[in-house]
Amino acid sequence: MSLRTGHTGLNVTDLDRSLAFYRDVLGFALLAEGKEDDRRYAFLGEAGGEGPVLTLWQQARDPYDGGRAGLHHLAFTAASVDRVRAYEAALRAAGVEFAHDGVVAHREGSASGGIFFHDPDGTRLEISVPHGAEGAPAPHAAAPTCGFF
């Protein structure tokens, strides 16, 4: 397949709040920002990287609604399960609520797994690893953990 994800754009209700979350808690670098009152946005990625990974657009009036068609969740991959646990600690310190308690497997017996939580607007997020979650509990025996939270 010749296509791959370039970046993900999220509508947010409060750019300052979302920017603080993605920059200060998850560690994204602010690459560019639009500050006009009716055109506020932020491009986030890795400092010195090839471009934005995530774009935030202040144009939503209501929080995320998981019952509507569109984005189900946004998943990030970490380098190791220890790094996932470091993100978990930072998120807990910031008062973020989790969908499951700690690192969980993607399904029973899976080596892949991670943490599942919500951003300030309620958008479902995942930070996971393809290997390293062996032995972690699976909240649902048959269904993928990332599918229902």
Coordinates of C-alpha atoms in Angstrom, one line a residue:
M1 CA 0.0 0.0 0.0
S2 CA 1.4 3.4 -0.9
L3 CA -0.5 5.5 1.7
R4 CA 0.5 6.0 5.3
T5 CA -0.8 8.4 8.0
G6 CA 0.8 11.8 7.7
H7 CA -0.6 13.5 10.8
T8 CA -3.8 13.5 12.8
G9 CA -6.0 16.6 13.2
L10 CA -8.2 17.0 16.3
N11 CA -10.8 19.6 16.9
V12 CA -10.5 20.9 20.5
T13 CA -12.7 23.2 22.6
D14 CA -9.8 25.0 24.4
L15 CA -6.5 25.2 22.5
D16 CA -4.5 26.4 25.6
R17 CA -5.7 23.4 27.7
S18 CA -5.2 20.8 24.9
L19 CA -1.8 22.3 24.0
A20 CA -0.6 22.1 27.7
F21 CA -1.8 18.4 27.8
Y22 CA -0.1 17.2 24.6
R23 CA 3.0 19.3 25.1
D24 CA 3.6 19.2 28.8
V25 CA 2.2 15.8 29.7
L26 CA 2.8 13.8 26.5
G27 CA 6.0 15.6 25.5
F28 CA 5.1 16.8 22.0
A29 CA 7.1 19.9 20.7
L30 CA 5.1 22.9 19.5
L31 CA 6.2 23.3 15.9
A32 CA 3.8 26.1 14.8
E33 CA 0.9 28.0 16.2
G34 CA -1.9 30.2 14.8
K35 CA -3.0 32.9 17.3
E36 CA -5.8 34.7 15.5
D37 CA -8.9 34.6 17.7
D38 CA -11.1 32.8 15.1
R39 CA -8.2 30.7 13.6
R40 CA -6.3 29.2 16.6
Y41 CA -4.3 26.1 15.9
A42 CA -1.2 24.2 17.0
F43 CA 1.1 21.8 15.0
L44 CA 2.8 19.3 17.3
G45 CA 5.5 16.8 16.6
E46 CA 9.1 16.0 17.4
A47 CA 11.6 18.9 17.6
G48 CA 13.7 18.7 14.5
G49 CA 11.3 16.1 13.0
E50 CA 9.9 15.9 9.5
G51 CA 6.7 17.7 10.3
P52 CA 3.6 17.6 12.5
V53 CA 2.4 14.4 14.0
L54 CA -0.7 16.0 15.5
T55 CA -2.6 19.2 14.7
L56 CA -5.0 20.8 17.2
W57 CA -7.8 23.1 15.8
Q58 CA -9.8 25.2 18.2
Q59 CA -13.2 24.9 16.5
A60 CA -15.2 22.4 18.5
R61 CA -18.0 23.6 20.8
D62 CA -18.7 20.2 22.4
P63 CA -16.4 17.5 23.8
Y64 CA -15.6 14.3 21.9
D65 CA -18.5 12.0 21.3
G66 CA -17.6 8.3 21.0
G67 CA -21.1 7.6 19.8
R68 CA -20.7 9.5 16.6
A69 CA -19.1 8.3 13.4
G70 CA -15.5 9.4 12.9
L71 CA -12.4 9.0 15.1
H72 CA -12.6 6.0 17.4
H73 CA -9.3 6.6 19.2
L74 CA -5.8 7.9 18.6
A75 CA -2.9 5.4 19.2
F76 CA 0.7 6.2 19.8
T77 CA 3.5 3.7 19.9
A78 CA 6.2 3.9 22.6
A79 CA 9.7 2.4 22.4
S80 CA 9.3 0.1 25.4
V81 CA 6.8 -1.0 28.1
D82 CA 8.9 0.9 30.6
R83 CA 8.3 4.1 28.6
V84 CA 4.6 3.3 28.6
R85 CA 4.7 3.1 32.4
A86 CA 6.6 6.5 32.5
Y87 CA 3.8 8.0 30.5
E88 CA 1.3 6.4 32.8
A89 CA 3.0 8.0 35.8
A90 CA 3.1 11.5 34.1
L91 CA -0.6 11.2 33.2
R92 CA -1.6 10.1 36.7
A93 CA 0.3 13.0 38.1
A94 CA -1.7 15.3 35.8
G95 CA -4.9 13.8 37.1
V96 CA -5.9 11.9 34.0
E97 CA -8.5 9.2 34.3
F98 CA -7.7 5.8 32.7
A99 CA -10.1 3.4 31.0
H100 CA -8.2 0.4 32.6
D101 CA -5.9 0.1 35.5
G102 CA -2.3 0.3 34.3
V103 CA -0.8 -1.5 31.4
V104 CA -3.2 -4.0 29.9
A105 CA -2.8 -6.5 27.0
H106 CA -4.5 -5.9 23.7
R107 CA -6.2 -9.3 24.1
E108 CA -5.7 -12.3 26.4
G109 CA -2.2 -13.8 26.0
S110 CA -1.0 -10.9 23.7
A111 CA 2.5 -9.6 23.8
S112 CA 1.2 -6.1 22.8
G113 CA -0.6 -3.8 25.1
G114 CA -0.5 -0.4 26.7
I115 CA -2.5 2.3 28.5
F116 CA -5.9 3.7 27.6
F117 CA -7.1 7.2 28.7
H118 CA -8.8 10.4 27.5
D119 CA -7.5 13.8 26.6
P120 CA -9.1 17.0 28.1
D121 CA -11.9 16.9 25.5
G122 CA -12.6 13.2 26.1
T123 CA -10.8 12.0 22.9
R124 CA -9.8 8.3 23.5
L125 CA -6.0 7.8 23.5
E126 CA -3.7 4.8 23.6
I127 CA 0.0 4.5 24.2
S128 CA 1.2 1.0 23.5
V129 CA 4.0 -1.3 22.5
P130 CA 4.0 -4.3 20.1
H131 CA 6.0 -6.4 22.6
G132 CA 6.6 -6.3 26.3
A133 CA 3.1 -6.5 27.7
E134 CA 3.3 -10.3 28.1
G135 CA 1.5 -11.3 31.3
A136 CA -0.5 -8.0 31.5
P137 CA -4.2 -8.6 32.2
A138 CA -6.7 -8.3 29.3
P139 CA -9.9 -6.4 30.3
H140 CA -11.9 -8.4 27.7
A141 CA -11.0 -12.0 26.8
A142 CA -12.0 -12.0 23.2
A143 CA -12.5 -8.5 22.0
P144 CA -9.5 -6.2 21.4
T145 CA -8.9 -3.9 24.4
C146 CA -8.4 -0.9 22.1
G147 CA -11.9 -1.4 20.6
F148 CA -14.1 -0.8 23.6
F149 CA -13.2 1.9 26.0

